[in-house]
Every structure is written in C-alpha cells, then in structure tokens.
Amino acid sequence: MKRGFLNSTKGKKAITVQSPHEAPHIEASHVREVNSEPQSPSVPSPSSFPVARKDEKDTNEEAKASKKEQSAEKSHDYKNDQRILHHLGPVPNSPEKSVWTANQIIEDAPSNMLDYEPQELVCTTIPAQLKNATRESNPHGWTECLLTGLMKQTILQTPTFPQPLSQPGHPRHRVGKSSAYKSSILKPLPGLYAIKELNMGNLILSERPVLIVPAMMRVGEVFSEVLSQMHAHDKIAAAMSQWQKALEAVFNRLLMEDQEEFWKLRDIHQKYGKKSIDGIMKTNGFSISGLADPGLKDDLGAYSGVCLVLSQLNHSCRPNVERFWHMPSFSFQLRATRKIAKNEELTISYIDQLEPYAERCKALKLFDIVCSCQSCKKPKIGDRRRAQFLTGTPTTDDFGKWVKDATVSGDHLIKRALVQISLLEDDGLENSPYYQNNLMIIMLCYVALGDGEKAMRWGKKLGKSELCKLGPEVGDQYEKLERSLLCIFLAMEMVLEHSQTLVQFCPG
C-alpha cells in the first residue's frame, strides 16, 4: 500500500480502536526496561516509611488519632528535617535603633512534616532514613536536600515513590583517568569508562545525588527585607554569607565518607586553592528535569544535584551517553545513546553541542576546557554539517505534502532522512533532536506505505533514543506493537488535519 493506506478499510479500522489516552494506566513498577535488563532486587529499607502518602479521609476520629500517634512514634527513629529560619531584630549595640538584621536559625522538625510554608527552605533527607543509616545498610543511597516546603510535598507525593534503583545485572562502567580534553591548569581528571561493549538504550548506571540544592541563591522573605535596607556594596556579601550558612547546614547532614568524596570533586571557582560547597555544586551539578518551584522566572526555581559517580563524567561535543531524571526512584539513569566500544570513555555534553565551534569554545572556556573531540579537530566540517541539519531534516510539512502528492516517489523522504541520520551518526550527535526527528519521519513514511515491519523496526530505534532522554515509561511504549501502531495512525491523522508537531503525538 502507498499513502492511501490511511483511507483504506484496514487503516480506518485501526484508527477507531481505543484511544491511547483511554488505555489502562501502566504502573511504573511494572514497566519493562528496553533489552529486558534485569532489575536489582528490592531491598527493604527505611525509605519505605510513608512520610507523604495522601491517605483517604478517615471518618473515625479515634483511628485518626491512633494513626497520628503511631506516625509520630515512628518518625522519631528517622533523621529530622531542619528548617532554615531567619529572626528579624535590631543590630546589637547599634547606635541606630532603626538598623535591623536577620539571624539564621536552624530548627529541627519531624521527618514526616509536610505543612511548611511553600517557599520556606528545609534541609531534608529523601527518601527518609533511619538516624543510624549507612551506605552498607542501604546500598541504594539517599539524598540530602535543601529545598522548599512545596517541593518536598511534590516529591513525596509522586506516584509509586520511592522505587528501588534500576541497575544492570553486571557493572558496565569503571573509573579511570580522562583523556577527553585538555586543561591548562588542572591535573588529569577522573572519567568513566565502559567495561564492555554497549548499545543504544543500554542502562549503564542509576545513582541518587548525594546533594540537591537550589541552582540559584535564595535567602528567604525575612532576609530579603533586611537586604532592601542595605547599601548595594553590602547586599552581595550579606546574601552570600547567609547562603553559605544554608549550604553548610545541608552539607553537614552528609555521612563523613560522602563529605570526603564530595571535596574530591572539581571546583572551577576555587580561589587561593580553597574549594567551596557552592563552587563544587556549580561545577558538577546536574539540572534536574521536573524539579522546579513554580512562579519563579528565568530558572530561579530550578534545582541542581551532585552525584559522587556521575559527576565524574567528562565533556565531549560528541557525547555517547545521556542522563535522565527518574522521579519515582529519585535518581539519574545513565544510558548509551549509541554503540560504545569496550574501554571507551563515557562522555556527556556540558554545553549545546549543536552550536558552531567558536561558540562551543567560548562556553567551554568557563570550565577551563579545550575539547579535543573529532568535531573540534575539524571545526569547518563540523560547522558546515551543523548548519545544514536545520534545513536538511524533513519536517512535518514535508511529510504532509509527500502524503498528498502521489507523483513523488514513495522513498523520497526516507532517502533524505537516511542521509541526515548518516551525517548525525558520523558527527556523534545521536542525542540531538535532529536525530529523533529523522527517525520519526522514516517510521511514519513506512506506516503510510503500509510496511508495518519496517515501521516498527524504525519505531523501536526511535524508542531506544527516546528512552535515553525520557526514561523507561516512554521508551517501553515502542516495544508494544499494537499500541505503538495505533498511536502512529493517530499521530498521522492529527498531523495531516491540524499540522501540529509530530513529537507531540509520538507513542507514550
């Protein structure tokens, strides 16, 4: 069949099947990893303490009181939260009684407390841990967090939270000395390497951050009032002093061995040879998708997380791995975005690798990095290719015209997309949106031609690519033949009728 397939009896019948939005909900705990990778066994841990479950309303007051009492007793065994409060008062011994200051106060609170003020900063352990917890007793680890009361509620009310971490059956990485780039000042840095050959979509490692803090400095409402009365010169110093105290409060919650490993991480902001918590966070912190306080513009509500292992990933403009934030397990998942050879270094991109060479160099200079990847060794070729991806990649409009024009050959767009995919793979840009767009076009072309076998072959490859960026819940949908084909049919119908973006209607 050619492009008239959608109008055929078979095509119409497929489209009238149950909508994917009406399909039964798939619990995250039942989602299968691509390549059927074995899951790590579920280890009973104190993280199972239900500090934030939304229970149904209990009409029995005695049962309510009993439940509250049991919860309070149980919470005593867990690490407390610490509220970051500011007390506003006059400056001691100041001749000017109108001069006020704010003193930071650390106040303990139960680990199961949720009724904080929305913007109040809280030091909390996620998932909740016993006071005597060790890495040996809980190998999945936990995270010490400095976040708002609203964000704590959001995290703990995530469906199926907390899940155990997914790990490959056998280790797939090791730590070694990096050769990814040169640095004019620093000694050779650690890096992560593949222990065995890996394929696109393979899970390499899952890790919970050791520390999560706001990506931008926050000082609280009370202290903001004090800052407004200060001279401009004093504001920055005062704000930084308060922020440093807040960072120290959450850092001091870490196990001693974790503190020692944290100080080993790189700090590109260090002065006079002295590292700082803030400097290490800014150098090694990963942005966390889906973790941001609402109502704050320009990423002011964003959060950053530092991992003791994943933060040792080095940069390349041709990265071969991608990280994804999995909220139910509160961890980053690291996956291969293409085939990786044994002993090859695992790299991510610190910057937008689709930018021209000059712009990439400028951005990397902030990290004291001179990239020596193949694209940077031949910048003219790399820039020329990057510039043509925007115009060379088939669009949804191109697809719509191709479907309606029977005079154009059936494989016209497929050939065009295959050329782009070849160039993207040659430049190591499999994690770019151009790569996924070309895979999507090829898959939909084969659907329009009525070739279900090839459509699913390319659909599964697209699914593995999506898996690296969007996680197993999305990638798994491409493995479900009937549902995937149904979503593809629906996507084509909606694209042709409403001229909207294909990605909005991809399976999952």
Coordinates of C-alpha atoms in Angstrom, one line a residue:
M1 CA 0.0 0.0 0.0
K2 CA 1.1 3.6 -0.6
R3 CA -0.1 6.7 1.1
G4 CA -3.8 5.9 0.5
F5 CA -3.4 3.4 3.3
L6 CA -5.0 5.7 5.9
N7 CA -8.2 5.9 3.8
S8 CA -8.4 2.1 3.4
T9 CA -10.7 -0.1 5.4
K10 CA -7.8 -1.5 7.3
G11 CA -6.4 1.9 8.1
K12 CA -9.8 3.3 9.3
K13 CA -10.4 0.3 11.4
A14 CA -7.1 0.8 13.2
I15 CA -7.9 4.4 13.9
T16 CA -11.2 3.6 15.5
V17 CA -9.6 1.4 18.1
Q18 CA -9.4 2.6 21.8
S19 CA -7.5 5.9 22.1
P20 CA -4.1 5.6 23.9
H21 CA -5.4 8.1 26.4
E22 CA -8.1 5.6 27.4
A23 CA -5.8 2.7 27.7
P24 CA -5.2 1.2 31.1
H25 CA -2.6 3.0 33.2
I26 CA 0.7 1.2 33.4
E27 CA 2.2 1.4 36.8
A28 CA 5.9 2.5 36.8
S29 CA 6.9 -0.5 38.8
H30 CA 5.7 -2.8 36.0
V31 CA 7.4 -1.0 33.2
R32 CA 10.0 -3.2 31.4
E33 CA 13.4 -1.9 30.5
V34 CA 14.5 -2.0 26.9
N35 CA 16.7 -5.0 26.2
S36 CA 15.0 -6.8 29.2
E37 CA 17.7 -5.7 31.5
P38 CA 17.5 -7.4 34.9
Q39 CA 16.3 -5.2 37.8
S40 CA 18.2 -5.0 41.1
P41 CA 16.4 -6.9 43.8
S42 CA 14.0 -4.8 46.0
V43 CA 15.9 -4.3 49.3
P44 CA 13.8 -3.5 52.3
S45 CA 14.9 -0.2 53.7
P46 CA 13.8 2.6 55.9
S47 CA 13.0 4.6 52.8
S48 CA 9.6 2.8 52.8
F49 CA 8.5 5.0 55.7
P50 CA 5.3 6.7 54.3
V51 CA 6.1 10.3 55.1
A52 CA 3.9 11.8 52.4
R53 CA 1.1 9.5 51.3
K54 CA -2.2 11.1 50.6
D55 CA -4.5 8.8 52.6
E56 CA -8.2 8.8 52.1
K57 CA -10.2 10.8 54.7
D58 CA -10.8 8.8 57.8
T59 CA -14.1 9.5 59.4
N60 CA -13.2 7.7 62.5
E61 CA -11.6 10.3 64.9
E62 CA -10.1 7.6 67.1
A63 CA -8.5 5.9 64.2
K64 CA -7.1 9.2 63.1
A65 CA -5.6 10.0 66.5
S66 CA -4.1 6.5 66.7
K67 CA -2.6 6.7 63.2
K68 CA -1.1 10.2 64.1
E69 CA 0.4 8.8 67.3
Q70 CA 1.9 5.8 65.6
S71 CA 3.3 8.0 62.8
A72 CA 4.9 10.4 65.4
E73 CA 6.5 7.5 67.3
K74 CA 7.9 6.0 64.1
S75 CA 9.2 9.4 62.9
H76 CA 11.4 9.6 66.0
D77 CA 13.6 6.9 64.5
Y78 CA 14.3 8.9 61.4
K79 CA 16.6 11.8 60.7
N80 CA 14.9 15.1 61.4
D81 CA 14.3 17.8 59.0
Q82 CA 16.0 21.2 59.7
R83 CA 14.1 24.4 59.0
I84 CA 16.1 27.4 57.8
L85 CA 14.6 30.3 59.6
H86 CA 15.6 33.9 59.9
H87 CA 14.9 36.0 63.0
L88 CA 14.5 39.7 62.3
G89 CA 15.7 42.1 65.0
P90 CA 17.8 45.2 65.8
V91 CA 21.5 45.1 65.5
P92 CA 23.0 44.5 69.0
N93 CA 24.7 47.7 70.5
S94 CA 23.9 49.7 67.3
P95 CA 23.6 53.5 67.9
E96 CA 20.9 53.5 65.2
K97 CA 17.8 51.7 66.6
S98 CA 16.3 51.6 63.1
V99 CA 19.1 49.3 61.8
W100 CA 17.8 45.7 61.6
T101 CA 19.5 42.4 60.9
A102 CA 18.4 38.8 60.3
N103 CA 20.0 35.9 62.2
Q104 CA 19.7 32.4 60.6
I105 CA 18.2 29.8 62.9
I106 CA 18.2 26.0 62.4
E107 CA 15.2 24.4 63.9
D108 CA 14.6 20.6 64.0
A109 CA 11.3 19.3 62.6
P110 CA 9.9 15.7 62.2
S111 CA 10.9 13.9 59.0
N112 CA 7.2 13.3 58.2
M113 CA 6.3 17.0 58.4
L114 CA 4.7 18.5 55.3
D115 CA 2.9 21.6 56.3
Y116 CA 5.8 24.0 55.8
E117 CA 5.4 27.4 54.2
P118 CA 5.6 27.0 50.4
Q119 CA 8.8 29.0 50.0
E120 CA 10.4 28.0 53.3
L121 CA 13.8 26.3 52.9
V122 CA 14.1 23.0 54.5
C123 CA 17.0 20.5 54.9
T124 CA 15.5 17.1 54.5
T125 CA 16.6 13.5 53.7
I126 CA 15.0 11.9 50.6
P127 CA 13.9 9.1 50.9
A128 CA 13.6 9.3 54.7
Q129 CA 16.4 7.3 56.5
L130 CA 17.0 6.0 60.0
K131 CA 19.3 8.0 62.1
N132 CA 22.0 5.3 62.1
A133 CA 21.7 4.5 58.3
T134 CA 24.8 3.7 56.4
R135 CA 25.6 3.0 52.8
E136 CA 26.0 -0.6 53.7
S137 CA 22.6 -0.8 55.2
N138 CA 21.0 1.0 52.3
P139 CA 23.1 0.4 49.1
H140 CA 20.5 2.4 47.0
G141 CA 21.6 5.5 48.9
W142 CA 19.7 8.7 49.6
T143 CA 19.9 12.4 49.1
E144 CA 20.4 15.3 51.5
C145 CA 18.3 18.2 50.1
L146 CA 17.9 21.9 50.6
L147 CA 14.5 22.7 49.1
T148 CA 11.2 24.5 49.7
G149 CA 8.3 23.0 51.7
L150 CA 6.3 22.9 48.5
M151 CA 9.0 21.0 46.6
K152 CA 9.2 18.4 49.4
Q153 CA 5.4 17.8 49.1
T154 CA 5.7 17.5 45.3
I155 CA 8.5 14.9 45.6
L156 CA 7.0 12.7 48.3
Q157 CA 3.6 12.7 46.7
T158 CA 5.0 11.3 43.4
P159 CA 3.1 8.1 42.5
T160 CA 5.0 4.9 43.4
F161 CA 7.7 6.9 45.3
P162 CA 10.1 5.7 46.4
Q163 CA 11.1 3.0 44.0
P164 CA 14.4 1.0 44.2
L165 CA 17.0 1.9 41.7
S166 CA 17.2 0.0 38.4
Q167 CA 20.7 -1.3 37.7
P168 CA 22.2 -3.6 35.0
G169 CA 22.8 -7.2 36.0
H170 CA 26.6 -6.6 35.9
P171 CA 28.7 -3.5 36.2
R172 CA 29.1 -1.6 32.9
H173 CA 31.4 1.2 33.9
R174 CA 34.7 1.9 35.7
V175 CA 36.5 5.0 36.9
G176 CA 39.8 5.9 35.2
K177 CA 41.9 8.9 34.1
S178 CA 40.2 11.0 31.4
S179 CA 41.7 11.9 28.0
A180 CA 38.6 13.6 26.8
Y181 CA 40.1 17.1 26.8
K182 CA 43.0 19.3 27.9
S183 CA 43.1 21.7 30.8
S184 CA 45.7 24.4 31.1
I185 CA 45.7 24.4 34.9
L186 CA 44.3 21.2 36.4
K187 CA 45.8 17.8 36.6
P188 CA 44.3 14.8 34.6
L189 CA 40.7 14.3 35.9
P190 CA 38.9 11.1 36.6
G191 CA 36.5 9.8 34.0
L192 CA 34.1 6.9 33.5
Y193 CA 34.8 4.1 31.0
A194 CA 32.8 1.3 29.6
I195 CA 33.7 -2.1 30.9
K196 CA 32.0 -3.9 28.0
E197 CA 30.5 -3.0 24.6
L198 CA 27.2 -1.2 24.9
N199 CA 24.4 -0.5 22.5
M200 CA 21.9 2.4 22.2
G201 CA 19.5 2.4 25.2
N202 CA 21.6 0.2 27.5
L203 CA 21.3 1.2 31.1
I204 CA 24.8 1.9 32.5
L205 CA 24.2 3.2 36.0
S206 CA 21.5 4.6 38.2
E207 CA 22.5 6.9 41.0
R208 CA 20.8 9.2 43.6
P209 CA 22.5 12.5 44.0
V210 CA 24.3 12.9 47.3
L211 CA 23.2 16.6 47.5
I212 CA 20.4 18.6 45.9
V213 CA 20.2 22.4 46.4
P214 CA 18.6 25.3 44.5
A215 CA 20.5 26.1 41.4
M216 CA 20.3 29.9 42.2
M217 CA 20.9 31.5 45.6
R218 CA 17.8 32.0 47.8
V219 CA 17.7 34.0 51.0
G220 CA 14.1 33.9 52.2
E221 CA 11.5 36.6 52.6
V222 CA 12.6 37.9 56.0
F223 CA 16.2 38.3 55.0
S224 CA 15.1 40.0 51.7
E225 CA 13.6 42.7 53.8
V226 CA 16.9 43.3 55.6
L227 CA 18.8 43.3 52.2
S228 CA 16.5 46.0 50.9
Q229 CA 17.8 48.4 53.7
M230 CA 21.4 47.8 52.9
H231 CA 23.8 49.6 50.6
A232 CA 24.4 47.9 47.3
H233 CA 28.0 47.1 48.2
D234 CA 26.9 45.2 51.4
K235 CA 24.0 43.3 49.8
I236 CA 26.0 40.7 47.9
A237 CA 28.3 39.9 50.9
A238 CA 25.4 39.6 53.3
A239 CA 23.4 37.4 50.9
M240 CA 26.4 35.1 50.2
S241 CA 27.1 34.8 53.9
Q242 CA 23.5 33.6 54.6
W243 CA 23.5 31.3 51.6
Q244 CA 26.8 29.8 52.7
K245 CA 25.3 29.0 56.1
A246 CA 22.3 27.3 54.5
L247 CA 24.6 25.2 52.3
E248 CA 26.7 24.2 55.2
A249 CA 23.6 23.1 57.1
V250 CA 22.6 20.6 54.5
F251 CA 26.2 19.6 53.7
N252 CA 26.8 18.7 57.4
R253 CA 24.0 16.2 57.2
L254 CA 26.1 14.0 54.8
L255 CA 27.9 10.9 56.1
M256 CA 31.6 11.7 56.7
E257 CA 32.7 9.4 53.9
D258 CA 30.4 11.2 51.5
Q259 CA 31.8 14.6 52.6
E260 CA 35.3 13.4 51.8
E261 CA 34.3 12.2 48.3
F262 CA 32.5 15.5 47.7
W263 CA 35.6 17.5 48.4
K264 CA 37.5 15.5 45.8
L265 CA 35.3 16.8 43.0
R266 CA 36.5 19.6 40.8
D267 CA 35.8 23.3 41.7
I268 CA 36.5 25.7 38.8
H269 CA 35.6 28.6 41.1
Q270 CA 38.1 27.9 43.8
K271 CA 40.2 30.8 45.0
Y272 CA 43.7 30.5 46.6
G273 CA 43.5 26.7 46.3
K274 CA 40.4 26.5 48.6
K275 CA 37.3 24.8 47.4
S276 CA 33.7 25.7 48.5
I277 CA 30.4 23.9 48.6
D278 CA 28.9 26.4 46.3
G279 CA 31.8 26.1 43.8
I280 CA 31.7 22.3 43.7
M281 CA 27.9 22.4 43.2
K282 CA 28.2 24.9 40.3
T283 CA 31.0 22.9 38.7
N284 CA 29.5 19.4 39.0
G285 CA 25.7 20.0 39.5
F286 CA 23.2 18.5 37.0
S287 CA 20.0 20.3 36.3
I288 CA 17.0 18.1 37.4
S289 CA 14.1 18.0 35.0
G290 CA 10.7 18.3 36.6
L291 CA 12.2 19.7 39.9
A292 CA 11.4 23.4 40.0
D293 CA 9.4 25.7 42.2
P294 CA 6.6 27.3 40.3
G295 CA 6.2 31.0 39.9
L296 CA 9.9 31.9 39.7
K297 CA 11.1 33.1 36.3
D298 CA 14.4 32.6 34.5
D299 CA 15.2 29.2 36.1
L300 CA 15.2 30.9 39.6
G301 CA 13.1 27.9 40.9
A302 CA 15.4 25.2 39.4
Y303 CA 17.4 22.7 41.4
S304 CA 20.9 21.2 40.9
G305 CA 22.1 17.8 42.0
V306 CA 25.7 16.4 42.6
C307 CA 26.4 12.7 42.3
L308 CA 29.6 11.2 43.5
V309 CA 30.0 8.9 40.4
L310 CA 28.0 10.5 37.6
S311 CA 29.6 13.9 38.3
Q312 CA 32.9 12.5 37.1
L313 CA 31.5 12.3 33.6
N314 CA 33.6 14.5 31.3
H315 CA 32.6 16.6 28.3
S316 CA 32.6 15.9 24.6
C317 CA 31.0 17.6 21.7
R318 CA 30.3 14.1 20.5
P319 CA 28.7 12.6 23.7
N320 CA 27.9 8.9 23.8
V321 CA 25.6 8.8 26.9
E322 CA 22.6 10.7 28.2
R323 CA 21.2 11.1 31.7
F324 CA 17.5 11.1 32.6
W325 CA 15.9 12.1 35.9
H326 CA 13.6 9.4 37.2
M327 CA 11.4 11.0 39.9
P328 CA 9.8 7.8 41.3
S329 CA 13.3 6.4 42.2
F330 CA 14.7 9.9 42.8
S331 CA 17.7 9.0 40.7
F332 CA 19.6 9.8 37.5
Q333 CA 19.6 7.0 34.9
L334 CA 22.6 6.9 32.6
R335 CA 22.2 5.2 29.2
A336 CA 24.1 4.8 26.0
T337 CA 22.9 6.9 23.1
R338 CA 24.9 4.9 20.5
K339 CA 27.2 1.9 20.2
I340 CA 30.1 2.2 22.7
A341 CA 33.3 0.2 22.5
K342 CA 34.8 -1.6 25.4
N343 CA 37.1 0.8 27.4
E344 CA 35.8 3.8 25.5
E345 CA 35.3 6.9 27.8
L346 CA 31.7 7.8 28.6
T347 CA 31.0 11.4 28.0
I348 CA 28.2 13.9 28.1
S349 CA 28.0 17.5 26.7
Y350 CA 28.3 20.3 29.2
I351 CA 27.0 22.8 26.5
D352 CA 24.8 22.9 23.4
Q353 CA 26.9 20.7 21.1
L354 CA 24.9 21.9 18.1
E355 CA 26.4 25.4 18.4
P356 CA 29.2 26.4 16.0
Y357 CA 32.8 25.7 17.0
A358 CA 33.6 29.2 18.1
E359 CA 30.6 29.4 20.4
R360 CA 31.4 26.0 21.9
C361 CA 34.9 27.1 22.7
K362 CA 33.6 30.2 24.3
A363 CA 31.2 28.2 26.5
L364 CA 33.8 25.6 27.4
K365 CA 36.3 28.3 28.5
L366 CA 34.2 28.8 31.6
F367 CA 35.1 25.2 32.5
D368 CA 38.7 25.7 31.6
I369 CA 38.2 23.1 28.9
V370 CA 39.7 22.8 25.4
C371 CA 37.8 20.0 23.7
S372 CA 39.8 17.6 21.6
C373 CA 37.0 15.5 20.1
Q374 CA 36.9 14.8 16.4
S375 CA 34.4 17.6 15.7
C376 CA 36.6 20.1 17.3
K377 CA 39.7 18.8 15.4
K378 CA 37.9 19.5 12.2
P379 CA 35.7 22.6 13.0
K380 CA 35.0 23.7 9.5
I381 CA 33.4 20.3 8.6
G382 CA 31.5 20.2 11.9
D383 CA 30.2 23.7 11.5
R384 CA 29.0 23.1 7.9
R385 CA 27.2 19.9 8.9
R386 CA 25.5 21.5 12.0
A387 CA 24.3 24.4 9.9
Q388 CA 22.6 22.1 7.3
F389 CA 20.8 19.9 9.8
L390 CA 18.1 22.5 10.3
T391 CA 17.2 22.7 6.6
G392 CA 18.2 19.1 5.7
T393 CA 16.0 17.4 8.2
P394 CA 12.5 16.6 6.8
T395 CA 9.7 18.5 8.6
T396 CA 6.1 17.6 9.3
D397 CA 5.1 20.0 6.5
D398 CA 7.3 18.0 4.1
F399 CA 5.7 14.8 5.3
G400 CA 2.2 16.2 4.8
K401 CA 3.0 17.3 1.2
W402 CA 4.6 13.9 0.5
V403 CA 1.5 12.0 1.7
K404 CA -0.8 14.1 -0.5
D405 CA 1.3 14.1 -3.6
A406 CA 1.2 10.7 -5.4
T407 CA 3.7 11.9 -8.1
V408 CA 6.6 11.9 -5.6
S409 CA 8.4 8.6 -5.2
G410 CA 7.5 6.5 -2.1
D411 CA 11.0 6.6 -0.7
H412 CA 11.7 10.3 -1.3
L413 CA 11.6 11.4 2.3
I414 CA 13.1 8.1 3.6
K415 CA 16.3 8.6 1.5
R416 CA 16.5 12.3 2.6
A417 CA 16.2 11.3 6.3
L418 CA 18.7 8.4 5.9
V419 CA 21.3 10.9 4.6
Q420 CA 20.8 13.1 7.7
I421 CA 21.0 10.2 10.1
S422 CA 24.3 9.1 8.5
L423 CA 25.8 12.6 8.9
L424 CA 24.5 12.8 12.5
E425 CA 26.0 9.5 13.4
D426 CA 29.3 10.4 11.8
D427 CA 29.4 13.5 14.0
G428 CA 28.3 11.7 17.1
L429 CA 25.1 13.7 17.5
E430 CA 22.7 10.8 18.2
N431 CA 21.4 12.6 21.3
S432 CA 20.3 15.7 19.3
P433 CA 16.6 16.3 18.4
Y434 CA 17.5 16.2 14.7
Y435 CA 18.3 12.5 15.1
Q436 CA 15.0 11.7 16.7
N437 CA 13.1 13.8 14.1
N438 CA 14.6 11.9 11.2
L439 CA 13.8 8.5 12.9
M440 CA 10.2 9.7 13.4
I441 CA 9.9 10.7 9.7
I442 CA 11.2 7.3 8.5
M443 CA 8.9 5.4 10.8
L444 CA 5.8 7.4 9.7
C445 CA 6.7 7.1 6.0
Y446 CA 6.7 3.3 6.3
V447 CA 3.4 3.4 8.1
A448 CA 2.0 5.4 5.2
L449 CA 3.4 2.9 2.8
G450 CA 1.7 0.1 4.7
D451 CA 5.0 -1.6 5.7
G452 CA 4.4 -2.4 9.3
E453 CA 7.5 -4.5 9.8
K454 CA 9.9 -1.6 8.8
A455 CA 7.7 0.9 10.6
M456 CA 8.2 -0.9 13.9
R457 CA 11.9 -1.5 13.2
W458 CA 12.5 2.2 13.0
G459 CA 9.9 2.8 15.7
K460 CA 11.9 0.7 18.1
K461 CA 15.1 2.5 17.3
L462 CA 13.3 5.8 18.0
G463 CA 12.0 4.2 21.2
K464 CA 15.6 3.5 22.3
S465 CA 16.6 7.1 21.6
E466 CA 13.6 8.4 23.5
L467 CA 14.4 6.0 26.3
C468 CA 17.7 7.8 26.9
K469 CA 16.1 11.2 27.2
L470 CA 12.6 10.5 28.6
G471 CA 13.0 7.3 30.6
P472 CA 11.6 3.7 30.5
E473 CA 8.0 4.7 30.8
V474 CA 8.1 6.4 27.4
G475 CA 10.7 4.1 25.7
D476 CA 8.7 1.0 26.6
Q477 CA 5.7 2.1 24.6
Y478 CA 7.6 1.5 21.4
E479 CA 8.0 -2.2 22.3
K480 CA 4.3 -2.7 22.4
L481 CA 3.4 -3.4 18.8
E482 CA -0.4 -2.8 18.8
R483 CA -0.4 0.3 20.9
S484 CA 2.5 1.8 19.0
L485 CA 0.9 1.3 15.6
L486 CA -2.3 2.7 16.9
C487 CA -0.5 5.8 18.2
I488 CA 1.3 6.2 14.9
F489 CA -2.0 6.1 13.0
L490 CA -3.5 8.7 15.3
A491 CA -0.4 10.9 15.0
M492 CA -0.6 10.9 11.2
E493 CA -4.3 11.8 11.3
M494 CA -3.7 14.6 13.7
V495 CA -0.7 15.9 11.8
L496 CA -2.5 15.9 8.5
E497 CA -5.6 17.5 9.9
H498 CA -4.1 20.1 12.3
S499 CA -0.4 20.5 11.0
Q500 CA 1.0 20.1 14.5
T501 CA 4.4 18.8 15.6
L502 CA 5.0 15.0 15.3
V503 CA 6.7 14.8 18.6
Q504 CA 3.6 15.8 20.4
F505 CA 1.8 12.6 19.2
C506 CA 4.6 10.0 19.4
P507 CA 3.8 6.8 21.3
G508 CA 3.7 7.3 25.1

